[in-house]
XYZ file of C-alpha atoms in Angstrom:
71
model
C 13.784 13.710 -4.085
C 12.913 10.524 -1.502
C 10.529 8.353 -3.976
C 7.562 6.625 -2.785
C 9.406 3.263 -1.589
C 12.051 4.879 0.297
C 9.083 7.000 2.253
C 7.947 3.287 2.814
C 10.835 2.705 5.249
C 9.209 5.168 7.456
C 5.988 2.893 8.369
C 4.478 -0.364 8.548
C 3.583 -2.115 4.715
C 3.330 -5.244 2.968
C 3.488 -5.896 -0.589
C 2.194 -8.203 -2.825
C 3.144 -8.970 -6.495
C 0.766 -11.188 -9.005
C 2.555 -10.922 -12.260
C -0.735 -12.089 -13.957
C -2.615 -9.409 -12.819
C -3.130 -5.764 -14.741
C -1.550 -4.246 -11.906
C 0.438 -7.084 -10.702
C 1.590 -4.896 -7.442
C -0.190 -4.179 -4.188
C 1.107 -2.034 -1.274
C -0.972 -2.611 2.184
C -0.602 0.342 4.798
C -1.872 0.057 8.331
C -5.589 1.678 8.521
C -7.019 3.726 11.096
C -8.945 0.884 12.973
C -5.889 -1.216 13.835
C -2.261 -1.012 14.523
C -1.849 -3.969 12.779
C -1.689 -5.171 8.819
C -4.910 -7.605 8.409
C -3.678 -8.981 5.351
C -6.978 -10.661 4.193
C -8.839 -9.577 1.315
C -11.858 -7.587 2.722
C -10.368 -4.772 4.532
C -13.542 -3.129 5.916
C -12.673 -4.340 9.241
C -8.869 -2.708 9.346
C -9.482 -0.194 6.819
C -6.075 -0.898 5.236
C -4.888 1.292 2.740
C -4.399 -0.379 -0.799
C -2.613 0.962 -3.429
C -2.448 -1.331 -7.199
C -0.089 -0.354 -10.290
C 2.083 -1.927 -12.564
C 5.642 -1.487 -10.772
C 6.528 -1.422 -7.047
C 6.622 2.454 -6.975
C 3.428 2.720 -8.816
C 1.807 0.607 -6.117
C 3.441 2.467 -2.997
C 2.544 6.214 -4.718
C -1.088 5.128 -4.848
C -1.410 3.918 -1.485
C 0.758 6.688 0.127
C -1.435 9.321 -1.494
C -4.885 7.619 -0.303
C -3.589 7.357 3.339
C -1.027 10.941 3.483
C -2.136 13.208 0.157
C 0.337 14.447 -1.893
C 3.062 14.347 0.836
């Protein structure tokens, strides 16, 4: 089964780690306003898709599920 990184490889992301933070990883997908990562914190112009969690996959599951369900 393809975990949430590798279905990463199929579109445009960023990811940020913070290891002070709670969930110290973000994963940034491209929103529906833009063709283009805005990587600034207030997304309501882009309307990038954020996903937070404790490890890399975490991260990438959240913010694959907001933007593509439970593909």
């Amino acid at each position: 089964m393809e975990t949430y990184v590798e279905k990463l490889n199929k579109v445009t992301f960023s990811v940020h780690h913070s290891p002070n933070c709670a969930s110290p990883f973000q994963v940034r997908l491209i929103g529906k306003s833009e063709d283009r990562l805005d990587n600034i914190l207030d997304n309501s112009k882009t309307k990038d898709i954020l996903g937070f969690g404790s490890s890399f996959e975490e991260a990438a599951q959240a913010a694959w599920r907001k933007k593509f369900g439970n593909n």
